[in-house]
PDB file of N, CA and C in Angstrom:
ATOM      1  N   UNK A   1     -86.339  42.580 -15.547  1.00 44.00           N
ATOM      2  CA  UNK A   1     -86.316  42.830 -16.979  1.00 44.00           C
ATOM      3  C   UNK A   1     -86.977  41.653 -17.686  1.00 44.00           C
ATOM      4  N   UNK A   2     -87.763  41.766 -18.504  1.00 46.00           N
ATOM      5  CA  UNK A   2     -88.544  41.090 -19.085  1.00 46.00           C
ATOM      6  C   UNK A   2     -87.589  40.174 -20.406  1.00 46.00           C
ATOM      7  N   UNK A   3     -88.089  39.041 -20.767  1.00 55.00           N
ATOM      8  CA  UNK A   3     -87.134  38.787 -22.024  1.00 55.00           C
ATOM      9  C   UNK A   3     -87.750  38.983 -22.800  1.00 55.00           C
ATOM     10  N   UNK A   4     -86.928  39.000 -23.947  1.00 61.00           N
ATOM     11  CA  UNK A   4     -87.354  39.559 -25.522  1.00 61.00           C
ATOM     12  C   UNK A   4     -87.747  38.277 -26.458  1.00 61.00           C
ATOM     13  N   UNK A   5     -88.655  38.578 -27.040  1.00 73.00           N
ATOM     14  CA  UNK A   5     -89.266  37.590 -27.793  1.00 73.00           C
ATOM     15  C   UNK A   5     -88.296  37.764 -28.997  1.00 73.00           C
ATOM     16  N   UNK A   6     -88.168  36.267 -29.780  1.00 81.00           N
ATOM     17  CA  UNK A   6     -87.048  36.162 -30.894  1.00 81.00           C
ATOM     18  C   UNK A   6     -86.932  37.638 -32.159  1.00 81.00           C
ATOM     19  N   UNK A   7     -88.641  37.867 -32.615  1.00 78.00           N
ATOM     20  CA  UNK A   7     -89.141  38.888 -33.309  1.00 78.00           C
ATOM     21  C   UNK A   7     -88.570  40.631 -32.527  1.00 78.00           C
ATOM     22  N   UNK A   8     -88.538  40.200 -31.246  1.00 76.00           N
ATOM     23  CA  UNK A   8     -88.633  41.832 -30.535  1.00 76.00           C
ATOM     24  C   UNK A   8     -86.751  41.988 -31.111  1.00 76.00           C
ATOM     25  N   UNK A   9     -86.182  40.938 -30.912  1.00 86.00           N
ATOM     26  CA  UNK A   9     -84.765  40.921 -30.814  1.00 86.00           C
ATOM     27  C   UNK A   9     -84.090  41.391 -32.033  1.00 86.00           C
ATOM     28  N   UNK A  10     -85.418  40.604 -33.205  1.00 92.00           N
ATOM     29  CA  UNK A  10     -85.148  41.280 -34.689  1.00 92.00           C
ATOM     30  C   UNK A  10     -85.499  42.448 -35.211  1.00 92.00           C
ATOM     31  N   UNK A  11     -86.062  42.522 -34.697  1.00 93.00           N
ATOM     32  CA  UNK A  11     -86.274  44.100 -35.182  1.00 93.00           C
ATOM     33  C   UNK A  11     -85.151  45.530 -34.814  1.00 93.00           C
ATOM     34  N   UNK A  12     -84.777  45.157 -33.494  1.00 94.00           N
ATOM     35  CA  UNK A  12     -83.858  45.834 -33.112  1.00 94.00           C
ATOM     36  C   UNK A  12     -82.283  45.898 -33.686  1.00 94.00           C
ATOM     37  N   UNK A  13     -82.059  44.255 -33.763  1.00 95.00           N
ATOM     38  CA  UNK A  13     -80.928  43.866 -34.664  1.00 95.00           C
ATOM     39  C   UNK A  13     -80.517  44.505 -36.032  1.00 95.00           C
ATOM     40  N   UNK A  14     -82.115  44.439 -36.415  1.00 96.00           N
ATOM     41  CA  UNK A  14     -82.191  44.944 -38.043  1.00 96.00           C
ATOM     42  C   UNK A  14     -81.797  46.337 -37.701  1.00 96.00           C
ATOM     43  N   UNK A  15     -82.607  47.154 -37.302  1.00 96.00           N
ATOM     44  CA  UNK A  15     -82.300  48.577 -37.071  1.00 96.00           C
ATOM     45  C   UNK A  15     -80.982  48.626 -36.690  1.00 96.00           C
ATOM     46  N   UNK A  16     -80.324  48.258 -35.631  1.00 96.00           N
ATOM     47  CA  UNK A  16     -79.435  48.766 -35.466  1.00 96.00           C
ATOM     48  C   UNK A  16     -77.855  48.199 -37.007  1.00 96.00           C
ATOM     49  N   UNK A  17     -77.883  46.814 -37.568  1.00 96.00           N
ATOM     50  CA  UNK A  17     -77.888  46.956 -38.545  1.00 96.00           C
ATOM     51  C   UNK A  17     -77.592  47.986 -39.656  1.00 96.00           C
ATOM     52  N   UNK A  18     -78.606  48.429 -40.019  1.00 96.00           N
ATOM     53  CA  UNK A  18     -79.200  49.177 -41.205  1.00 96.00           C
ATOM     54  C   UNK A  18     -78.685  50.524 -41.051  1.00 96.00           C
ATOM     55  N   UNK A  19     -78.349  50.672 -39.631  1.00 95.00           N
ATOM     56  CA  UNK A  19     -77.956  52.247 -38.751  1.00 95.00           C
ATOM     57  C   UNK A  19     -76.482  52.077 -39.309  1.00 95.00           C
ATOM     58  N   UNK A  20     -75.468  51.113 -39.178  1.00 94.00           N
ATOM     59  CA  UNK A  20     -74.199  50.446 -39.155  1.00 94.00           C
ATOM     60  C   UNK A  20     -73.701  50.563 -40.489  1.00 94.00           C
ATOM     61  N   UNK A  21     -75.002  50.004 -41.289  1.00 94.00           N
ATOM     62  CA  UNK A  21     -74.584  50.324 -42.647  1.00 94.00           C
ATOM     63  C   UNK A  21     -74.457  52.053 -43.329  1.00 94.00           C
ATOM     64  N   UNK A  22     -75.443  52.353 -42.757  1.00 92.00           N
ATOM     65  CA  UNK A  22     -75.327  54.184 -43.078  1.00 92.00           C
ATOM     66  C   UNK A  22     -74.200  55.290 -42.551  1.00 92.00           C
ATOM     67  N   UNK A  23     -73.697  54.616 -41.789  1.00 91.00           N
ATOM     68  CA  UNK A  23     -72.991  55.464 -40.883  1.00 91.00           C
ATOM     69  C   UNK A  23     -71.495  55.539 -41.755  1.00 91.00           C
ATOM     70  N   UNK A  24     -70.841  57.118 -41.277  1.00 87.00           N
ATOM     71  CA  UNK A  24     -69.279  57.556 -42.350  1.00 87.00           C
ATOM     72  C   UNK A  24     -68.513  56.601 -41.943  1.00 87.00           C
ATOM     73  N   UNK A  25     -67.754  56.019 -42.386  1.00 86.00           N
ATOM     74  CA  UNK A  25     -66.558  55.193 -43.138  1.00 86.00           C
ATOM     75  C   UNK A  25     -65.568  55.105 -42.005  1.00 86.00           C
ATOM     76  N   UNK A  26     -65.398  56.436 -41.740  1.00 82.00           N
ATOM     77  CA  UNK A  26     -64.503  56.948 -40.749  1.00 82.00           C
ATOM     78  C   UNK A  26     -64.430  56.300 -39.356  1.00 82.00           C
ATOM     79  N   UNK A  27     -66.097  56.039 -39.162  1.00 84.00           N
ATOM     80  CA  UNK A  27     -66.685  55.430 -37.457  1.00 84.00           C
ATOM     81  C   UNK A  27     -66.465  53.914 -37.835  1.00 84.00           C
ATOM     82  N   UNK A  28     -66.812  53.514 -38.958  1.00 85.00           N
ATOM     83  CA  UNK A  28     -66.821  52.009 -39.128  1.00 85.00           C
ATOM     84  C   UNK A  28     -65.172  51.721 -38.979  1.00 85.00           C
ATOM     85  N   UNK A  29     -64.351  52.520 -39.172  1.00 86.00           N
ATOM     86  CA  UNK A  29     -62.638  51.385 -38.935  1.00 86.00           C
ATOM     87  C   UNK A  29     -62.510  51.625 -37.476  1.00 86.00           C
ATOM     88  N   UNK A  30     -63.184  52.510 -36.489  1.00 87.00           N
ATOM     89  CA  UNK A  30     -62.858  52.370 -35.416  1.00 87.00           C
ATOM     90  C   UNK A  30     -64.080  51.435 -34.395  1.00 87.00           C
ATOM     91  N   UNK A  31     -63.627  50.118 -34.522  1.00 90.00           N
ATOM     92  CA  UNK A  31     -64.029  49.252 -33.873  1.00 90.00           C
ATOM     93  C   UNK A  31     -64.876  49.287 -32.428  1.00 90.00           C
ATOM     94  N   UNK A  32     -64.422  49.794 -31.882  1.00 92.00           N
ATOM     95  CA  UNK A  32     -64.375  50.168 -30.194  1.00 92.00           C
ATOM     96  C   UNK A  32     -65.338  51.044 -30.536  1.00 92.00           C
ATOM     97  N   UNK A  33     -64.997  52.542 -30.925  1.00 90.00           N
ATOM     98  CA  UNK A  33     -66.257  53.231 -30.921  1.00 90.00           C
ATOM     99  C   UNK A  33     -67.574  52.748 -31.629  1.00 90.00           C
ATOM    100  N   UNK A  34     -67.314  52.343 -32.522  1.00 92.00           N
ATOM    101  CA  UNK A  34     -68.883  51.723 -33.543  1.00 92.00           C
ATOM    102  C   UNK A  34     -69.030  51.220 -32.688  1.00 92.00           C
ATOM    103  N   UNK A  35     -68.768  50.275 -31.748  1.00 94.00           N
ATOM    104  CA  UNK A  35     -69.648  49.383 -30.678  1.00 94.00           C
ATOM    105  C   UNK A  35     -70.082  50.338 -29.581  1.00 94.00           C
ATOM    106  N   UNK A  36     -69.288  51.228 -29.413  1.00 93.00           N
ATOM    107  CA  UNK A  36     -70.124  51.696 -28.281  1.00 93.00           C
ATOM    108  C   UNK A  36     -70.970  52.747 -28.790  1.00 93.00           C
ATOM    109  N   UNK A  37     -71.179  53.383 -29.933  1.00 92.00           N
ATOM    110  CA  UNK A  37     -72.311  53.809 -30.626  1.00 92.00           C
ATOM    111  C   UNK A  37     -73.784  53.065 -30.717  1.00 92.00           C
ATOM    112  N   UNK A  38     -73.263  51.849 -31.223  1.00 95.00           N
ATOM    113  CA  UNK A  38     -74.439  51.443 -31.322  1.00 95.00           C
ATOM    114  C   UNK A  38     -74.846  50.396 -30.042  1.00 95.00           C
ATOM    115  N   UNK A  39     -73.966  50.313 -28.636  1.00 95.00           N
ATOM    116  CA  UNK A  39     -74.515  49.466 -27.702  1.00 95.00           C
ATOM    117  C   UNK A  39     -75.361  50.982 -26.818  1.00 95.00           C
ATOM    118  N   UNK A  40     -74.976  51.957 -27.151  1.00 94.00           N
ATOM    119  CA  UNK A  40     -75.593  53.395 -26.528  1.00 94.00           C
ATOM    120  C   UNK A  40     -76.852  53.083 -27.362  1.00 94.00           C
ATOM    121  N   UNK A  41     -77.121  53.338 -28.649  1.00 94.00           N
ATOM    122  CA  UNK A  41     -78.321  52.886 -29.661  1.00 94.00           C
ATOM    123  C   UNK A  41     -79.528  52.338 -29.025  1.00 94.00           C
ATOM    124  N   UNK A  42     -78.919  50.971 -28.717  1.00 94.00           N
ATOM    125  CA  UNK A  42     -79.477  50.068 -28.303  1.00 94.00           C
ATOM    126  C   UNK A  42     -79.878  49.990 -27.464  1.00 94.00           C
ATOM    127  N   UNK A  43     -79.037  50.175 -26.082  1.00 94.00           N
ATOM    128  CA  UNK A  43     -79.854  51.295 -24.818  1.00 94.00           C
ATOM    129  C   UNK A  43     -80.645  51.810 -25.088  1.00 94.00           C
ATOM    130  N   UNK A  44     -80.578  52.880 -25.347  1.00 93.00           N
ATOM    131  CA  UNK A  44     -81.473  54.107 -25.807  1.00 93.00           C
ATOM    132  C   UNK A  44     -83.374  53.565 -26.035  1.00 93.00           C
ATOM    133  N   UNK A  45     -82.688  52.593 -27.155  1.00 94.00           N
ATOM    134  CA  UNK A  45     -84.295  51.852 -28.084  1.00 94.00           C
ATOM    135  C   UNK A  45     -84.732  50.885 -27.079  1.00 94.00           C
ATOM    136  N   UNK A  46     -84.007  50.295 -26.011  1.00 92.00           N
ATOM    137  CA  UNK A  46     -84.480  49.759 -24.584  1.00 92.00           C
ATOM    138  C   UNK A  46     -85.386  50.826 -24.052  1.00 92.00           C
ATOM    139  N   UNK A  47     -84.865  51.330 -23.725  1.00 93.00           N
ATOM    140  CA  UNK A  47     -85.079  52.400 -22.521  1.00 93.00           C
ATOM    141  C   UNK A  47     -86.450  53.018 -22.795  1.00 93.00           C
ATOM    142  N   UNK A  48     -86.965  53.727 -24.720  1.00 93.00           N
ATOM    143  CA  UNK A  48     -87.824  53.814 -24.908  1.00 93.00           C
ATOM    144  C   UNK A  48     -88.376  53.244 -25.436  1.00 93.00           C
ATOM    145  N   UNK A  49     -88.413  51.745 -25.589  1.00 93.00           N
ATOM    146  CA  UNK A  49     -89.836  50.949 -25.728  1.00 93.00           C
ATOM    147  C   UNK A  49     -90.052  50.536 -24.441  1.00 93.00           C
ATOM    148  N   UNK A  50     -89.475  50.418 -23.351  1.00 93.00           N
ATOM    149  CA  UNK A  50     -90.035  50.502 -21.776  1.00 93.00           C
ATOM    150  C   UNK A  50     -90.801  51.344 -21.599  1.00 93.00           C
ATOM    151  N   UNK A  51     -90.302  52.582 -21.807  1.00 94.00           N
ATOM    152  CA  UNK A  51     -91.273  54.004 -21.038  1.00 94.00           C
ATOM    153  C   UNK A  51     -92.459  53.751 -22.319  1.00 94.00           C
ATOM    154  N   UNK A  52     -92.273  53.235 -23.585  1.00 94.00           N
ATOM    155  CA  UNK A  52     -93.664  52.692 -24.000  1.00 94.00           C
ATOM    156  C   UNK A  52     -94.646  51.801 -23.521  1.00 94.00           C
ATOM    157  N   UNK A  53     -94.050  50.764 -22.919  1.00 93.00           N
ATOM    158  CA  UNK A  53     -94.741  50.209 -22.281  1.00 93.00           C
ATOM    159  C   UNK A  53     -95.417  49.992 -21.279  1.00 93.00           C
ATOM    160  N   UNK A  54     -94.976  51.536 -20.249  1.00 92.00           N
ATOM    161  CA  UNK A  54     -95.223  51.209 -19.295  1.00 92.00           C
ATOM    162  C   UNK A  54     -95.222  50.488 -18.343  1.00 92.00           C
ATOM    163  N   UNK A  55     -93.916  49.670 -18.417  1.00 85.00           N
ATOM    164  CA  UNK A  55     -93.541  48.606 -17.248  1.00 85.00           C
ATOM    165  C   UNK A  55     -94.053  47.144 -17.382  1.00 85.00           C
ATOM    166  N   UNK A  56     -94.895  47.334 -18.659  1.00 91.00           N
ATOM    167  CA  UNK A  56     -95.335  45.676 -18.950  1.00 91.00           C
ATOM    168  C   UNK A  56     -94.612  45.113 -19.710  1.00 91.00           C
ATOM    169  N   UNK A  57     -94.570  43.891 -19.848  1.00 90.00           N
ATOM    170  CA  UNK A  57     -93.640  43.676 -20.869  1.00 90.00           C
ATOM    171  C   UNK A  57     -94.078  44.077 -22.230  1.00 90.00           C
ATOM    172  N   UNK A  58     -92.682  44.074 -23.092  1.00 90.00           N
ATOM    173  CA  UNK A  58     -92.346  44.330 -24.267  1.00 90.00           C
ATOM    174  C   UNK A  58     -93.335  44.058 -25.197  1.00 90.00           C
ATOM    175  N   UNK A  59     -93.408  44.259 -26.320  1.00 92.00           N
ATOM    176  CA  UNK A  59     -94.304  43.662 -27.336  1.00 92.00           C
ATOM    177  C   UNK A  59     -93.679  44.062 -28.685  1.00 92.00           C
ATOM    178  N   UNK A  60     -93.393  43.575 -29.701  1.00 92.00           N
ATOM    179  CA  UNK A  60     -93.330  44.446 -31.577  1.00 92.00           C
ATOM    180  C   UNK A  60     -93.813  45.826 -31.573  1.00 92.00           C
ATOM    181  N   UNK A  61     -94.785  45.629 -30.679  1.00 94.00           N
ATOM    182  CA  UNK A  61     -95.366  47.071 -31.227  1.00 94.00           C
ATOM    183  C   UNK A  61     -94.579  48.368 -30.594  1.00 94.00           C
ATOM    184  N   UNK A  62     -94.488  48.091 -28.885  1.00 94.00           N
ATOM    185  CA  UNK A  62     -93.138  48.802 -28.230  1.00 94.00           C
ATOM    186  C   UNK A  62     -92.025  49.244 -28.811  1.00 94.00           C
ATOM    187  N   UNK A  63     -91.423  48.409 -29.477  1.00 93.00           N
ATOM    188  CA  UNK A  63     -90.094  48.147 -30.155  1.00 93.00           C
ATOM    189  C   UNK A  63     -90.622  48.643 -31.515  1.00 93.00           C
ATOM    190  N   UNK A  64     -91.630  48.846 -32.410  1.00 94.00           N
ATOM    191  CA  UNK A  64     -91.358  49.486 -33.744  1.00 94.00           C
ATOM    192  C   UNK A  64     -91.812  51.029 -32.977  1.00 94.00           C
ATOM    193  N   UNK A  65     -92.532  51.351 -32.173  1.00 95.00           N
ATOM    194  CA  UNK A  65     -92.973  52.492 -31.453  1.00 95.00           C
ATOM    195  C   UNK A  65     -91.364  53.256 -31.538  1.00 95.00           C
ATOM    196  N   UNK A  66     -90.781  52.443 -30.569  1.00 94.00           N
ATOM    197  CA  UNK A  66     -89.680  53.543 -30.099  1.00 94.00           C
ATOM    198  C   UNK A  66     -88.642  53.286 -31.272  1.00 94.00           C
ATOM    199  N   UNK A  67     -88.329  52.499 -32.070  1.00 95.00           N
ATOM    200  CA  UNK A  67     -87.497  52.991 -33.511  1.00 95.00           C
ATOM    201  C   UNK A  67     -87.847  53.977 -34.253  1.00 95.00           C
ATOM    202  N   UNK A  68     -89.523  54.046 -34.365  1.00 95.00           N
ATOM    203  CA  UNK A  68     -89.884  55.393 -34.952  1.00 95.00           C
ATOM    204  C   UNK A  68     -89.782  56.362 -34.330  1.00 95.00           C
ATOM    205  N   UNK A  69     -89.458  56.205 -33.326  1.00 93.00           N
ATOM    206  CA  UNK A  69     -89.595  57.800 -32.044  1.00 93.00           C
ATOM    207  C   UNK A  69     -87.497  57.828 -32.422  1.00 93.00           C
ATOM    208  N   UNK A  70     -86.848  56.915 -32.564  1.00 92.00           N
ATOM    209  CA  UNK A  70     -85.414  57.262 -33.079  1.00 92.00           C
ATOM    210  C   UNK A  70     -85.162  57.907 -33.988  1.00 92.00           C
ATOM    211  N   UNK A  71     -85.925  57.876 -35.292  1.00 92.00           N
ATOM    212  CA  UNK A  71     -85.806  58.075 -36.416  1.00 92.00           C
ATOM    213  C   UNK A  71     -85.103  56.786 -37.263  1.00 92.00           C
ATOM    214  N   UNK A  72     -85.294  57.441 -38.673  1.00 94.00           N
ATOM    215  CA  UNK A  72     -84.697  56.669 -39.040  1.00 94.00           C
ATOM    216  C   UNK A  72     -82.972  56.196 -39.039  1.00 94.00           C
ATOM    217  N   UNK A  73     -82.561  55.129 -39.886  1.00 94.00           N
ATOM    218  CA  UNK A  73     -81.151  54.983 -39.705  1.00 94.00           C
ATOM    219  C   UNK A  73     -80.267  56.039 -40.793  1.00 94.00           C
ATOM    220  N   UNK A  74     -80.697  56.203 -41.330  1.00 93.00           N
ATOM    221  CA  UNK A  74     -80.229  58.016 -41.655  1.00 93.00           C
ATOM    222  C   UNK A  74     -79.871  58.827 -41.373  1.00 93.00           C
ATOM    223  N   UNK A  75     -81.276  59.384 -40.492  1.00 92.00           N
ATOM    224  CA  UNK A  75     -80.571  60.625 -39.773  1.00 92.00           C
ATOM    225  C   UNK A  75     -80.035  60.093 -38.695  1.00 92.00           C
ATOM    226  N   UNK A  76     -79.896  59.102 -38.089  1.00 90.00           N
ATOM    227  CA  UNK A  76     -79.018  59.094 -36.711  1.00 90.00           C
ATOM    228  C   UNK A  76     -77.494  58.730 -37.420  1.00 90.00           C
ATOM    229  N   UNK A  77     -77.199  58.002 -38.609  1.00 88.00           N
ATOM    230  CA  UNK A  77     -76.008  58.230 -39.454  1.00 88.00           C
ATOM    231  C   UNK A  77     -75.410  59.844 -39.996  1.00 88.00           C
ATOM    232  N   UNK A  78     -76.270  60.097 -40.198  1.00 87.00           N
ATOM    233  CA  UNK A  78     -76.384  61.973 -40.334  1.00 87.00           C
ATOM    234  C   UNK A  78     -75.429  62.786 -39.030  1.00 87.00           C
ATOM    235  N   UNK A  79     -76.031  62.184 -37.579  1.00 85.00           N
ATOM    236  CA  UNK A  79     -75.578  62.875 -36.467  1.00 85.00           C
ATOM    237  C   UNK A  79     -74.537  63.246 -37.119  1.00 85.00           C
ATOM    238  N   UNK A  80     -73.800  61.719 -36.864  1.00 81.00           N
ATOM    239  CA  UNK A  80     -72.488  61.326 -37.414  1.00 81.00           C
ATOM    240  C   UNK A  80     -71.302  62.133 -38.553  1.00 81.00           C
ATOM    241  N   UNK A  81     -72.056  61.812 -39.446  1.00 78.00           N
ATOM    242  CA  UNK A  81     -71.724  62.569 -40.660  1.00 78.00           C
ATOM    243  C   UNK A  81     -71.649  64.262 -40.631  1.00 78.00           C
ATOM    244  N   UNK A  82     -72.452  65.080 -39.631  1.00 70.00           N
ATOM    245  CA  UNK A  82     -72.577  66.593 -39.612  1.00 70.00           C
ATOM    246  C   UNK A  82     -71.371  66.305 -38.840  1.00 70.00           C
ATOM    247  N   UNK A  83     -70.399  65.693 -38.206  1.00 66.00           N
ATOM    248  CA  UNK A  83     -69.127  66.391 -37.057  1.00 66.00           C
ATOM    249  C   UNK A  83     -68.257  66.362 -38.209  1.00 66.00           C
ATOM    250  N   UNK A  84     -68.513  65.776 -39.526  1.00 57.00           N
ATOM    251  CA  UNK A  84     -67.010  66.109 -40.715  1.00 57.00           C
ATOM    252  C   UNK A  84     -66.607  64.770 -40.273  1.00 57.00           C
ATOM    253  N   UNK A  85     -65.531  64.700 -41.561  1.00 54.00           N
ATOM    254  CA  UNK A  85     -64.618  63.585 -41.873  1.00 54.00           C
ATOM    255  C   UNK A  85     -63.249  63.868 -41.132  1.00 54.00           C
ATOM    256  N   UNK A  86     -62.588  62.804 -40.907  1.00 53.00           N
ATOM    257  CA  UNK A  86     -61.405  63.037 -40.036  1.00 53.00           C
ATOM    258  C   UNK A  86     -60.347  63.448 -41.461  1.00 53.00           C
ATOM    259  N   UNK A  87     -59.441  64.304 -40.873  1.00 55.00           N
ATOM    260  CA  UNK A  87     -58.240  65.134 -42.120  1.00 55.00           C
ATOM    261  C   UNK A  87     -57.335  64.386 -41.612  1.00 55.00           C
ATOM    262  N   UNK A  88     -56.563  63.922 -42.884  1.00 56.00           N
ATOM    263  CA  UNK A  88     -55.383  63.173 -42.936  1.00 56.00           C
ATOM    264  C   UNK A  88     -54.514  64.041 -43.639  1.00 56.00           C
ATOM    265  N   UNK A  89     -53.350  64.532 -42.971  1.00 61.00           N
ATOM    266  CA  UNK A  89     -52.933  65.715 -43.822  1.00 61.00           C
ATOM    267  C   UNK A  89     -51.653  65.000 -44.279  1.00 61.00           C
ATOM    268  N   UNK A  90     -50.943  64.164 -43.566  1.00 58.00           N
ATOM    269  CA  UNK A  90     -49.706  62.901 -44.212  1.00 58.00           C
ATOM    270  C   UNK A  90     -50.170  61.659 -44.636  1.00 58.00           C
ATOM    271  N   UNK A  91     -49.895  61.352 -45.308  1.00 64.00           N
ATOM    272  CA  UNK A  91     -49.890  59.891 -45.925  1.00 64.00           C
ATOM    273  C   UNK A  91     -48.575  59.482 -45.773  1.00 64.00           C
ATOM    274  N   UNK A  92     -49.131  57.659 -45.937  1.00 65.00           N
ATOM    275  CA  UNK A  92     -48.541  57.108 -45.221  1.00 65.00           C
ATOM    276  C   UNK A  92     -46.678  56.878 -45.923  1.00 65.00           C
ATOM    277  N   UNK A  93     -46.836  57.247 -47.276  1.00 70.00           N
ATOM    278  CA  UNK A  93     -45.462  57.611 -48.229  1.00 70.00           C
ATOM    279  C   UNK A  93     -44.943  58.739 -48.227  1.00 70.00           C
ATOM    280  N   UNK A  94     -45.783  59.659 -47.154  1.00 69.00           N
ATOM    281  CA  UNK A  94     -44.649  60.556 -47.159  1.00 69.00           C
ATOM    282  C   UNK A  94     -44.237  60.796 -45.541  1.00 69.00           C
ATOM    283  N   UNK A  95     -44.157  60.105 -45.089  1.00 67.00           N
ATOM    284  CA  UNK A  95     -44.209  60.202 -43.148  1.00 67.00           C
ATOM    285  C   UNK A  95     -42.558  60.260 -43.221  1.00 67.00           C
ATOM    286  N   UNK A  96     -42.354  58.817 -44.182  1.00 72.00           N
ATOM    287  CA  UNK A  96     -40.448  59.031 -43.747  1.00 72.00           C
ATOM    288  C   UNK A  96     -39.917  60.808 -44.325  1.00 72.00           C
ATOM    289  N   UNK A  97     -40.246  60.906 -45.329  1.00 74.00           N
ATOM    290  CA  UNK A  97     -39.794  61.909 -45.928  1.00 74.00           C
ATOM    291  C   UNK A  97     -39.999  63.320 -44.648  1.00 74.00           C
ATOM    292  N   UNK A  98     -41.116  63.332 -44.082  1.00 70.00           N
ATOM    293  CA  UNK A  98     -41.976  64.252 -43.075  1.00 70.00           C
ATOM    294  C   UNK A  98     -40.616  63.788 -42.263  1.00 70.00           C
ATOM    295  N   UNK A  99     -40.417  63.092 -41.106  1.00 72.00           N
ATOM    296  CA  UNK A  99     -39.802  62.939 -40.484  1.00 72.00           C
ATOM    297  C   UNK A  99     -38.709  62.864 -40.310  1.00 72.00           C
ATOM    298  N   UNK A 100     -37.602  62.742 -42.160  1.00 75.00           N
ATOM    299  CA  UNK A 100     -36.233  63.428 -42.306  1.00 75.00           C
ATOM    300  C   UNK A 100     -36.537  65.070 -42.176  1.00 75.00           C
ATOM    301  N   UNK A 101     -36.965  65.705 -42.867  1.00 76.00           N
ATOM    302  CA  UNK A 101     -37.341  67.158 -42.485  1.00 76.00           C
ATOM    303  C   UNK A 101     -37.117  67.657 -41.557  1.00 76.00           C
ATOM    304  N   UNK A 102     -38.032  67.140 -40.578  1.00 74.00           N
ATOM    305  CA  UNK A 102     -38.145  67.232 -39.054  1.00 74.00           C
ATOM    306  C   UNK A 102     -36.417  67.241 -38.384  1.00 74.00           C
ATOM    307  N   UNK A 103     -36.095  66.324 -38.711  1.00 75.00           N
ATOM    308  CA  UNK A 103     -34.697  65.815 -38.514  1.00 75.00           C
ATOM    309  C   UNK A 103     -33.879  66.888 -38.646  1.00 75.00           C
ATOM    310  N   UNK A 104     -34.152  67.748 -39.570  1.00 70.00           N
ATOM    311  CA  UNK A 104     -32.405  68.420 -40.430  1.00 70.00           C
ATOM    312  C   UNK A 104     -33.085  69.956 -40.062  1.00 70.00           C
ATOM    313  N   UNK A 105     -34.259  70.297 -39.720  1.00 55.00           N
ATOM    314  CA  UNK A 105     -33.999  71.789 -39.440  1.00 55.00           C
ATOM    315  C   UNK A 105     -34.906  71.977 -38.364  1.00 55.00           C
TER     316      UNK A 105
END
């Protein structure tokens, strides 16, 4: 594996970034998954600025190649956003109340 020049590293950073910022509300409090969203991402934008390159090393141009072949950070926030928002049907002031209920019948 070839190393990444400081610039190749930024560009990717930024994107993935900018992806982080777009993405529902919902993915950002779950820690664990946002990382493995965007360490999959990041793979991914590996994987095809390689098969851009053809096995040579890397270059800016590789790496803006295959962000544009991602799309933008939009629609891959979009994916996201088309599965719906998670439903919270209790809150958190009425759980005791929910759970005397539960209790008595």
């Amino acid at each position: 594996m070839s190393i990444m020049s400081e610039s190749e590293n930024k560009l990717i950073k930024n994107y993935l970034n900018s992806v982080k910022q777009k993405l529902p509300e919902w993915l950002k409090w779950k820690e664990e998954e946002l990382k493995n969203v965007l360490d999959d991402l990041e793979a991914q934008l590996y994987g095809e600025a390689r098969a851009i390159s053809g096995g040579e090393e890397l270059t800016d141009a590789d790496i803006k190649e295959a962000i544009g072949r991602m799309g933008t950070p939009e629609s891959i926030a979009n994916l996201y956003k088309s599965r719906g928002t998670p439903k919270f049907y209790l809150t958190q002031e009425l759980f005791d109340f929910y759970l005397r209920t539960l209790l008595f019948f």
